[in-house]
Amino acid sequence: MLGRIMRSSFGIFLLTLLILVVGAGSMVGYQIYNVTHPVRVKDPVAPGDLLLRADEVNFQSTDGVALSGWLIHGDRDAPTIVLCHDLGESRSVFLDAAVPLQRAGYNLLLLDFRGHGSSQGTGSTLGTEERYDVLGAIDFLRTRRDLSATRMGIWGIGLGAYAGLLAAAERKEVVALALDSLYPDISSFLDQVLFKGLPPATSRITGYASVFYGPYFQWKISKGVVAQTLPLLTDRNFLFIVSSSRPGSVETGRELYASLPEGGQADKNLLELQRSGLSSLYDEDRRKYSEAIAGFFGTYLRVHPDHAPEAIQVKVR
């Protein structure tokens, strides 16, 4: 019976369809694997090269992955900012930007995500499990008696922004978040990177391809994660940084900014640049970026809480 069906036109059609589905799934899976397994970047510089006083620290994510980071020392009992790099980068991408923050008195933890830099682990989950890395970093900082255990900030780019936001929802100590190139969910991120450069007319392809995202990530991803998380964080202060050079970044940033209520318990800010992400900034954009980061944390995560903050120099929409 089965053999007769397979020899029929309908059977041939089913077999052809199965081959196409398996082939398409394999192709999409291969592309996702390449995206989520970037080459590890070795640190080209160390804190000491910039005369920063720092310790190499080791700690665990909350799901047990061994992680590495640099703890750059600022003022005793001052708040700490956790710096979370993008996919395929490492902690060293933040070193130049860390100098003015350290001089302002902040303690800084530059971590390597799992599968990156000096940390253990293989590959990336694009933020789903990296949030456990950020949670582990926060829990590690809470054990340090020389740091403020109740006031922390997060500065994340791309992957780091996504993981940092999810982690902040579970830790009240995080009161200020600077989020650069935050994507709304993993499916949206994959649509951008897997089909970058394709004309709009081919958008249907991304719809078909997204069917395979769930199985690849063992059904651990869902749509609209950031939009679902932001309402839990109306008591935190935000700086969204968006880039016109990244497809959909400006629209996404504006939507996320608008989704937070006005006049709530905290504040929100939006900075629009031609480019974002530390590795691609030059001249005027780099200056604006640095001033915005320093102004944001100087306003909402003051080194000395009893001192009046300076006015924040961020473009607010």
mmCIF file of C-alpha atoms in Angstrom:
data_model
loop_
_atom_site.group_PDB
_atom_site.id
_atom_site.type_symbol
_atom_site.label_atom_id
_atom_site.label_comp_id
_atom_site.label_asym_id
_atom_site.label_seq_id
_atom_site.Cartn_x
_atom_site.Cartn_y
_atom_site.Cartn_z
ATOM 1 C CA MET A 1 0.000 0.000 0.000
ATOM 2 C CA LEU A 2 2.705 2.480 1.014
ATOM 3 C CA GLY A 3 4.784 1.545 -2.007
ATOM 4 C CA ARG A 4 1.803 2.127 -4.327
ATOM 5 C CA ILE A 5 1.250 5.588 -2.816
ATOM 6 C CA MET A 6 4.904 6.511 -3.203
ATOM 7 C CA ARG A 7 4.850 5.472 -6.870
ATOM 8 C CA SER A 8 1.758 7.582 -7.563
ATOM 9 C CA SER A 9 1.855 11.236 -8.638
ATOM 10 C CA PHE A 10 0.684 12.257 -5.174
ATOM 11 C CA GLY A 11 3.450 10.207 -3.570
ATOM 12 C CA ILE A 12 6.072 11.760 -5.813
ATOM 13 C CA PHE A 13 4.701 15.184 -4.906
ATOM 14 C CA LEU A 14 4.923 14.412 -1.174
ATOM 15 C CA LEU A 15 8.459 13.087 -1.523
ATOM 16 C CA THR A 16 9.527 16.142 -3.498
ATOM 17 C CA LEU A 17 7.919 18.419 -0.912
ATOM 18 C CA LEU A 18 9.682 16.562 1.910
ATOM 19 C CA ILE A 19 13.045 16.882 0.171
ATOM 20 C CA LEU A 20 12.475 20.606 -0.359
ATOM 21 C CA VAL A 21 11.475 21.157 3.279
ATOM 22 C CA VAL A 22 14.448 19.194 4.616
ATOM 23 C CA GLY A 23 16.775 20.973 2.217
ATOM 24 C CA ALA A 24 15.444 24.412 3.125
ATOM 25 C CA GLY A 25 15.594 23.595 6.830
ATOM 26 C CA SER A 26 19.171 22.401 6.511
ATOM 27 C CA MET A 27 20.153 25.538 4.627
ATOM 28 C CA VAL A 28 18.543 27.846 7.196
ATOM 29 C CA GLY A 29 20.047 25.818 10.047
ATOM 30 C CA TYR A 30 23.497 26.098 8.474
ATOM 31 C CA GLN A 31 23.143 29.871 8.170
ATOM 32 C CA ILE A 32 21.939 30.213 11.768
ATOM 33 C CA TYR A 33 24.848 28.080 12.962
ATOM 34 C CA ASN A 34 27.313 30.392 11.221
ATOM 35 C CA VAL A 35 25.684 33.446 12.778
ATOM 36 C CA THR A 36 25.601 31.973 16.285
ATOM 37 C CA HIS A 37 29.152 30.589 16.208
ATOM 38 C CA PRO A 38 31.381 33.570 15.450
ATOM 39 C CA VAL A 39 35.151 33.297 15.637
ATOM 40 C CA ARG A 40 36.410 34.137 19.125
ATOM 41 C CA VAL A 41 38.071 37.538 19.288
ATOM 42 C CA LYS A 42 41.281 37.747 21.285
ATOM 43 C CA ASP A 43 41.791 40.867 23.372
ATOM 44 C CA PRO A 44 44.103 43.205 21.401
ATOM 45 C CA VAL A 45 44.562 45.440 24.452
ATOM 46 C CA ALA A 46 44.203 45.078 28.207
ATOM 47 C CA PRO A 47 43.134 47.583 30.877
ATOM 48 C CA GLY A 48 46.745 48.055 31.945
ATOM 49 C CA ASP A 49 47.613 49.332 28.467
ATOM 50 C CA LEU A 50 45.309 52.281 29.163
ATOM 51 C CA LEU A 51 46.556 52.709 32.741
ATOM 52 C CA LEU A 52 43.292 51.376 34.161
ATOM 53 C CA ARG A 53 43.443 49.578 37.499
ATOM 54 C CA ALA A 54 41.638 46.301 36.939
ATOM 55 C CA ASP A 55 41.361 42.696 38.070
ATOM 56 C CA GLU A 56 40.787 39.646 35.902
ATOM 57 C CA VAL A 57 37.727 38.070 37.504
ATOM 58 C CA ASN A 58 36.030 34.719 37.045
ATOM 59 C CA PHE A 59 32.451 33.913 37.965
ATOM 60 C CA GLN A 60 29.584 31.722 36.833
ATOM 61 C CA SER A 61 26.409 32.441 34.968
ATOM 62 C CA THR A 62 23.292 31.505 36.885
ATOM 63 C CA ASP A 63 23.036 28.357 34.753
ATOM 64 C CA GLY A 64 26.595 27.289 35.530
ATOM 65 C CA VAL A 65 28.791 28.486 32.636
ATOM 66 C CA ALA A 66 32.284 29.677 33.642
ATOM 67 C CA LEU A 67 32.758 33.301 32.585
ATOM 68 C CA SER A 68 35.599 35.804 32.547
ATOM 69 C CA GLY A 69 35.674 39.560 32.832
ATOM 70 C CA TRP A 70 37.642 42.634 33.783
ATOM 71 C CA LEU A 71 36.617 44.533 36.896
ATOM 72 C CA ILE A 72 37.904 48.077 36.454
ATOM 73 C CA HIS A 73 38.051 49.942 39.736
ATOM 74 C CA GLY A 74 36.577 53.382 40.295
ATOM 75 C CA ASP A 75 35.626 54.968 43.610
ATOM 76 C CA ARG A 76 34.997 52.759 46.604
ATOM 77 C CA ASP A 77 31.278 52.168 47.217
ATOM 78 C CA ALA A 78 30.461 53.733 43.847
ATOM 79 C CA PRO A 79 27.945 52.036 41.542
ATOM 80 C CA THR A 80 29.046 49.541 38.915
ATOM 81 C CA ILE A 81 28.128 49.503 35.241
ATOM 82 C CA VAL A 82 28.075 46.102 33.524
ATOM 83 C CA LEU A 83 29.296 46.454 29.935
ATOM 84 C CA CYS A 84 27.838 43.820 27.592
ATOM 85 C CA HIS A 85 29.364 43.415 24.125
ATOM 86 C CA ASP A 86 27.697 42.498 20.843
ATOM 87 C CA LEU A 87 27.697 39.147 19.040
ATOM 88 C CA GLY A 88 31.164 38.205 17.811
ATOM 89 C CA GLU A 89 32.953 40.831 19.909
ATOM 90 C CA SER A 90 34.625 40.702 23.321
ATOM 91 C CA ARG A 91 35.038 42.788 26.450
ATOM 92 C CA SER A 92 37.958 44.705 24.919
ATOM 93 C CA VAL A 93 35.625 46.597 22.559
ATOM 94 C CA PHE A 94 34.632 48.760 25.542
ATOM 95 C CA LEU A 95 38.105 49.643 26.811
ATOM 96 C CA ASP A 96 38.503 53.070 25.196
ATOM 97 C CA ALA A 97 34.978 54.034 26.207
ATOM 98 C CA ALA A 98 35.637 52.817 29.751
ATOM 99 C CA VAL A 99 38.298 55.442 30.438
ATOM 100 C CA PRO A 100 36.021 58.497 30.961
ATOM 101 C CA LEU A 101 33.533 56.439 32.977
ATOM 102 C CA GLN A 102 36.278 55.154 35.263
ATOM 103 C CA ARG A 103 37.659 58.666 35.672
ATOM 104 C CA ALA A 104 34.182 59.803 36.667
ATOM 105 C CA GLY A 105 34.359 57.282 39.526
ATOM 106 C CA TYR A 106 32.356 54.326 38.220
ATOM 107 C CA ASN A 107 33.364 50.733 38.742
ATOM 108 C CA LEU A 108 33.037 48.776 35.498
ATOM 109 C CA LEU A 109 32.611 45.078 34.783
ATOM 110 C CA LEU A 110 33.466 44.174 31.204
ATOM 111 C CA LEU A 111 32.334 40.594 30.686
ATOM 112 C CA ASP A 112 32.880 38.067 27.932
ATOM 113 C CA PHE A 113 29.649 36.309 27.042
ATOM 114 C CA ARG A 114 29.569 32.509 26.787
ATOM 115 C CA GLY A 115 31.230 31.332 23.611
ATOM 116 C CA HIS A 116 33.157 34.606 23.352
ATOM 117 C CA GLY A 117 36.575 35.846 24.419
ATOM 118 C CA SER A 118 37.978 34.056 27.465
ATOM 119 C CA SER A 119 34.674 32.615 28.689
ATOM 120 C CA GLN A 120 33.634 28.988 28.411
ATOM 121 C CA GLY A 121 30.757 27.749 26.309
ATOM 122 C CA THR A 122 30.236 27.165 22.616
ATOM 123 C CA GLY A 123 28.186 29.386 20.381
ATOM 124 C CA SER A 124 25.522 31.940 21.193
ATOM 125 C CA THR A 125 21.784 31.789 21.816
ATOM 126 C CA LEU A 126 21.474 35.465 20.775
ATOM 127 C CA GLY A 127 20.479 36.538 24.278
ATOM 128 C CA THR A 128 18.126 33.803 25.459
ATOM 129 C CA GLU A 129 20.763 32.207 27.698
ATOM 130 C CA GLU A 130 23.217 35.130 27.717
ATOM 131 C CA ARG A 131 20.864 36.823 30.150
ATOM 132 C CA TYR A 132 22.090 34.226 32.655
ATOM 133 C CA ASP A 133 25.601 35.566 32.051
ATOM 134 C CA VAL A 134 24.466 39.070 32.982
ATOM 135 C CA LEU A 135 22.590 37.735 36.013
ATOM 136 C CA GLY A 136 25.748 35.907 37.083
ATOM 137 C CA ALA A 137 27.736 39.119 36.707
ATOM 138 C CA ILE A 138 25.254 41.050 38.851
ATOM 139 C CA ASP A 139 25.224 38.342 41.520
ATOM 140 C CA PHE A 140 29.030 38.343 41.532
ATOM 141 C CA LEU A 141 29.103 42.113 42.025
ATOM 142 C CA ARG A 142 26.711 41.817 44.958
ATOM 143 C CA THR A 143 29.345 39.778 46.795
ATOM 144 C CA ARG A 144 31.912 42.596 46.579
ATOM 145 C CA ARG A 145 32.010 44.713 49.712
ATOM 146 C CA ASP A 146 33.955 47.493 47.976
ATOM 147 C CA LEU A 147 31.134 48.187 45.492
ATOM 148 C CA SER A 148 27.587 49.484 45.790
ATOM 149 C CA ALA A 149 25.353 46.416 45.926
ATOM 150 C CA THR A 150 22.112 48.326 45.402
ATOM 151 C CA ARG A 151 22.840 50.631 42.446
ATOM 152 C CA MET A 152 24.019 49.236 39.124
ATOM 153 C CA GLY A 153 23.759 50.069 35.457
ATOM 154 C CA ILE A 154 23.932 48.133 32.198
ATOM 155 C CA TRP A 155 25.389 49.309 28.904
ATOM 156 C CA GLY A 156 24.725 46.767 26.179
ATOM 157 C CA ILE A 157 25.122 46.636 22.416
ATOM 158 C CA GLY A 158 23.064 44.317 20.202
ATOM 159 C CA LEU A 159 23.265 40.915 21.875
ATOM 160 C CA GLY A 160 24.383 42.654 25.071
ATOM 161 C CA ALA A 161 21.429 45.036 24.984
ATOM 162 C CA TYR A 162 18.943 42.187 24.563
ATOM 163 C CA ALA A 163 20.492 40.011 27.290
ATOM 164 C CA GLY A 164 20.926 42.994 29.606
ATOM 165 C CA LEU A 165 17.286 44.007 29.330
ATOM 166 C CA LEU A 166 16.061 40.493 30.134
ATOM 167 C CA ALA A 167 18.434 40.279 33.104
ATOM 168 C CA ALA A 168 17.346 43.662 34.471
ATOM 169 C CA ALA A 169 13.781 42.379 34.726
ATOM 170 C CA GLU A 170 15.053 39.927 37.354
ATOM 171 C CA ARG A 171 17.352 42.254 39.314
ATOM 172 C CA LYS A 172 16.075 45.424 40.982
ATOM 173 C CA GLU A 173 19.636 46.636 41.518
ATOM 174 C CA VAL A 174 19.812 47.697 37.874
ATOM 175 C CA VAL A 175 18.399 51.220 37.787
ATOM 176 C CA ALA A 176 19.768 52.569 34.489
ATOM 177 C CA LEU A 177 20.105 50.863 31.100
ATOM 178 C CA ALA A 178 21.840 52.216 27.985
ATOM 179 C CA LEU A 179 20.744 49.923 25.153
ATOM 180 C CA ASP A 180 22.357 50.252 21.731
ATOM 181 C CA SER A 181 20.788 48.481 18.722
ATOM 182 C CA LEU A 182 18.297 46.532 20.827
ATOM 183 C CA TYR A 183 16.345 44.078 18.690
ATOM 184 C CA PRO A 184 12.703 43.278 19.568
ATOM 185 C CA ASP A 185 13.168 39.502 19.502
ATOM 186 C CA ILE A 186 15.494 36.848 18.129
ATOM 187 C CA SER A 187 13.358 36.133 15.068
ATOM 188 C CA SER A 188 13.563 39.784 14.020
ATOM 189 C CA PHE A 189 17.323 39.759 14.480
ATOM 190 C CA LEU A 190 17.708 36.631 12.360
ATOM 191 C CA ASP A 191 15.503 38.085 9.634
ATOM 192 C CA GLN A 192 17.889 41.051 9.443
ATOM 193 C CA VAL A 193 21.188 39.191 9.407
ATOM 194 C CA LEU A 194 20.218 36.158 7.331
ATOM 195 C CA PHE A 195 18.577 38.127 4.536
ATOM 196 C CA LYS A 196 20.531 41.370 4.649
ATOM 197 C CA GLY A 197 20.635 43.051 1.262
ATOM 198 C CA LEU A 198 17.682 41.209 -0.248
ATOM 199 C CA PRO A 199 15.085 43.446 -1.957
ATOM 200 C CA PRO A 200 11.728 43.985 -0.200
ATOM 201 C CA ALA A 201 9.983 41.882 -2.851
ATOM 202 C CA THR A 202 11.670 38.787 -1.416
ATOM 203 C CA SER A 203 10.291 39.373 2.090
ATOM 204 C CA ARG A 204 8.109 36.268 1.735
ATOM 205 C CA ILE A 205 11.294 34.194 1.895
ATOM 206 C CA THR A 206 11.973 35.386 5.438
ATOM 207 C CA GLY A 207 8.476 34.315 6.431
ATOM 208 C CA TYR A 208 9.108 30.799 5.205
ATOM 209 C CA ALA A 209 12.573 30.669 6.765
ATOM 210 C CA SER A 210 11.340 31.776 10.181
ATOM 211 C CA VAL A 211 9.421 28.498 10.451
ATOM 212 C CA PHE A 212 12.771 26.831 11.148
ATOM 213 C CA TYR A 213 13.921 29.261 13.873
ATOM 214 C CA GLY A 214 11.886 27.590 16.604
ATOM 215 C CA PRO A 215 13.165 24.044 16.038
ATOM 216 C CA TYR A 216 16.772 25.269 15.836
ATOM 217 C CA PHE A 217 16.508 26.971 19.239
ATOM 218 C CA GLN A 218 14.470 24.114 20.730
ATOM 219 C CA TRP A 219 11.364 26.309 20.891
ATOM 220 C CA LYS A 220 12.995 28.644 23.440
ATOM 221 C CA ILE A 221 12.357 31.818 21.444
ATOM 222 C CA SER A 222 9.165 33.790 20.998
ATOM 223 C CA LYS A 223 7.957 36.950 19.288
ATOM 224 C CA GLY A 224 7.836 40.352 20.948
ATOM 225 C CA VAL A 225 10.001 39.490 23.964
ATOM 226 C CA VAL A 226 11.253 43.044 24.486
ATOM 227 C CA ALA A 227 7.759 44.543 24.181
ATOM 228 C CA GLN A 228 6.584 42.081 26.834
ATOM 229 C CA THR A 229 9.515 42.877 29.139
ATOM 230 C CA LEU A 230 9.502 46.684 29.047
ATOM 231 C CA PRO A 231 6.227 47.053 31.016
ATOM 232 C CA LEU A 232 7.979 45.275 33.894
ATOM 233 C CA LEU A 233 10.656 47.984 33.955
ATOM 234 C CA THR A 234 8.741 51.247 34.192
ATOM 235 C CA ASP A 235 10.714 52.104 37.333
ATOM 236 C CA ARG A 236 14.059 52.021 35.472
ATOM 237 C CA ASN A 237 15.777 54.720 33.422
ATOM 238 C CA PHE A 238 16.478 54.045 29.746
ATOM 239 C CA LEU A 239 18.658 55.346 26.952
ATOM 240 C CA PHE A 240 17.852 53.779 23.579
ATOM 241 C CA ILE A 241 20.536 54.272 20.924
ATOM 242 C CA VAL A 242 19.580 53.623 17.306
ATOM 243 C CA SER A 243 21.436 53.760 14.011
ATOM 244 C CA SER A 244 20.101 54.737 10.609
ATOM 245 C CA SER A 245 22.677 52.397 9.051
ATOM 246 C CA ARG A 246 21.032 49.317 10.596
ATOM 247 C CA PRO A 247 17.818 48.184 8.871
ATOM 248 C CA GLY A 248 14.818 48.745 11.102
ATOM 249 C CA SER A 249 16.897 50.083 14.001
ATOM 250 C CA VAL A 250 15.394 53.579 14.069
ATOM 251 C CA GLU A 251 11.796 52.375 13.715
ATOM 252 C CA THR A 252 12.297 49.713 16.382
ATOM 253 C CA GLY A 253 13.963 52.163 18.751
ATOM 254 C CA ARG A 254 11.202 54.715 18.344
ATOM 255 C CA GLU A 255 8.525 52.090 18.948
ATOM 256 C CA LEU A 256 10.238 50.806 22.101
ATOM 257 C CA TYR A 257 10.787 54.358 23.332
ATOM 258 C CA ALA A 258 7.124 55.211 22.730
ATOM 259 C CA SER A 259 5.951 52.053 24.500
ATOM 260 C CA LEU A 260 7.263 53.309 27.845
ATOM 261 C CA PRO A 261 4.808 55.643 29.580
ATOM 262 C CA GLU A 262 5.552 59.353 29.953
ATOM 263 C CA GLY A 263 5.885 60.786 33.424
ATOM 264 C CA GLY A 264 6.285 57.445 35.145
ATOM 265 C CA GLN A 265 8.552 56.543 38.007
ATOM 266 C CA ALA A 266 11.629 56.869 35.791
ATOM 267 C CA ASP A 267 12.801 58.528 32.579
ATOM 268 C CA LYS A 268 13.462 57.523 28.974
ATOM 269 C CA ASN A 269 15.780 58.933 26.325
ATOM 270 C CA LEU A 270 16.426 58.263 22.639
ATOM 271 C CA LEU A 271 19.614 58.996 20.702
ATOM 272 C CA GLU A 272 19.643 58.660 16.915
ATOM 273 C CA LEU A 273 22.973 58.401 15.084
ATOM 274 C CA GLN A 274 24.067 57.541 11.567
ATOM 275 C CA ARG A 275 26.010 54.655 13.062
ATOM 276 C CA SER A 276 26.133 52.974 16.458
ATOM 277 C CA GLY A 277 28.109 50.239 18.130
ATOM 278 C CA LEU A 278 31.569 51.206 19.294
ATOM 279 C CA SER A 279 33.450 49.372 16.547
ATOM 280 C CA SER A 280 31.847 51.436 13.757
ATOM 281 C CA LEU A 281 31.817 54.952 15.226
ATOM 282 C CA TYR A 282 33.992 57.807 14.024
ATOM 283 C CA ASP A 283 34.539 61.483 14.778
ATOM 284 C CA GLU A 284 31.302 63.368 15.487
ATOM 285 C CA ASP A 285 29.169 60.282 16.094
ATOM 286 C CA ARG A 286 31.768 58.901 18.508
ATOM 287 C CA ARG A 287 31.810 62.192 20.410
ATOM 288 C CA LYS A 288 28.003 62.341 20.600
ATOM 289 C CA TYR A 289 27.866 58.716 21.655
ATOM 290 C CA SER A 290 30.419 59.143 24.449
ATOM 291 C CA GLU A 291 28.758 62.308 25.721
ATOM 292 C CA ALA A 292 25.352 60.632 25.720
ATOM 293 C CA ILE A 293 26.584 57.612 27.686
ATOM 294 C CA ALA A 294 28.424 59.762 30.235
ATOM 295 C CA GLY A 295 25.491 62.153 30.542
ATOM 296 C CA PHE A 296 22.953 59.367 30.930
ATOM 297 C CA PHE A 297 24.749 57.522 33.714
ATOM 298 C CA GLY A 298 25.820 60.822 35.291
ATOM 299 C CA THR A 299 22.159 61.764 35.589
ATOM 300 C CA TYR A 300 20.500 58.473 36.512
ATOM 301 C CA LEU A 301 23.296 56.524 38.220
ATOM 302 C CA ARG A 302 25.274 59.173 40.038
ATOM 303 C CA VAL A 303 28.600 58.242 41.581
ATOM 304 C CA HIS A 304 27.714 60.443 44.553
ATOM 305 C CA PRO A 305 23.911 60.316 44.991
ATOM 306 C CA ASP A 306 23.875 63.347 47.283
ATOM 307 C CA HIS A 307 25.298 65.605 44.555
ATOM 308 C CA ALA A 308 22.962 67.264 42.086
ATOM 309 C CA PRO A 309 23.351 65.808 38.582
ATOM 310 C CA GLU A 310 24.338 67.809 35.533
ATOM 311 C CA ALA A 311 21.772 68.177 32.766
ATOM 312 C CA ILE A 312 21.757 65.180 30.491
ATOM 313 C CA GLN A 313 22.956 65.857 26.957
ATOM 314 C CA VAL A 314 20.859 63.319 25.094
ATOM 315 C CA LYS A 315 18.576 63.896 22.129
ATOM 316 C CA VAL A 316 15.139 63.089 23.497
ATOM 317 C CA ARG A 317 12.226 62.407 21.159
#
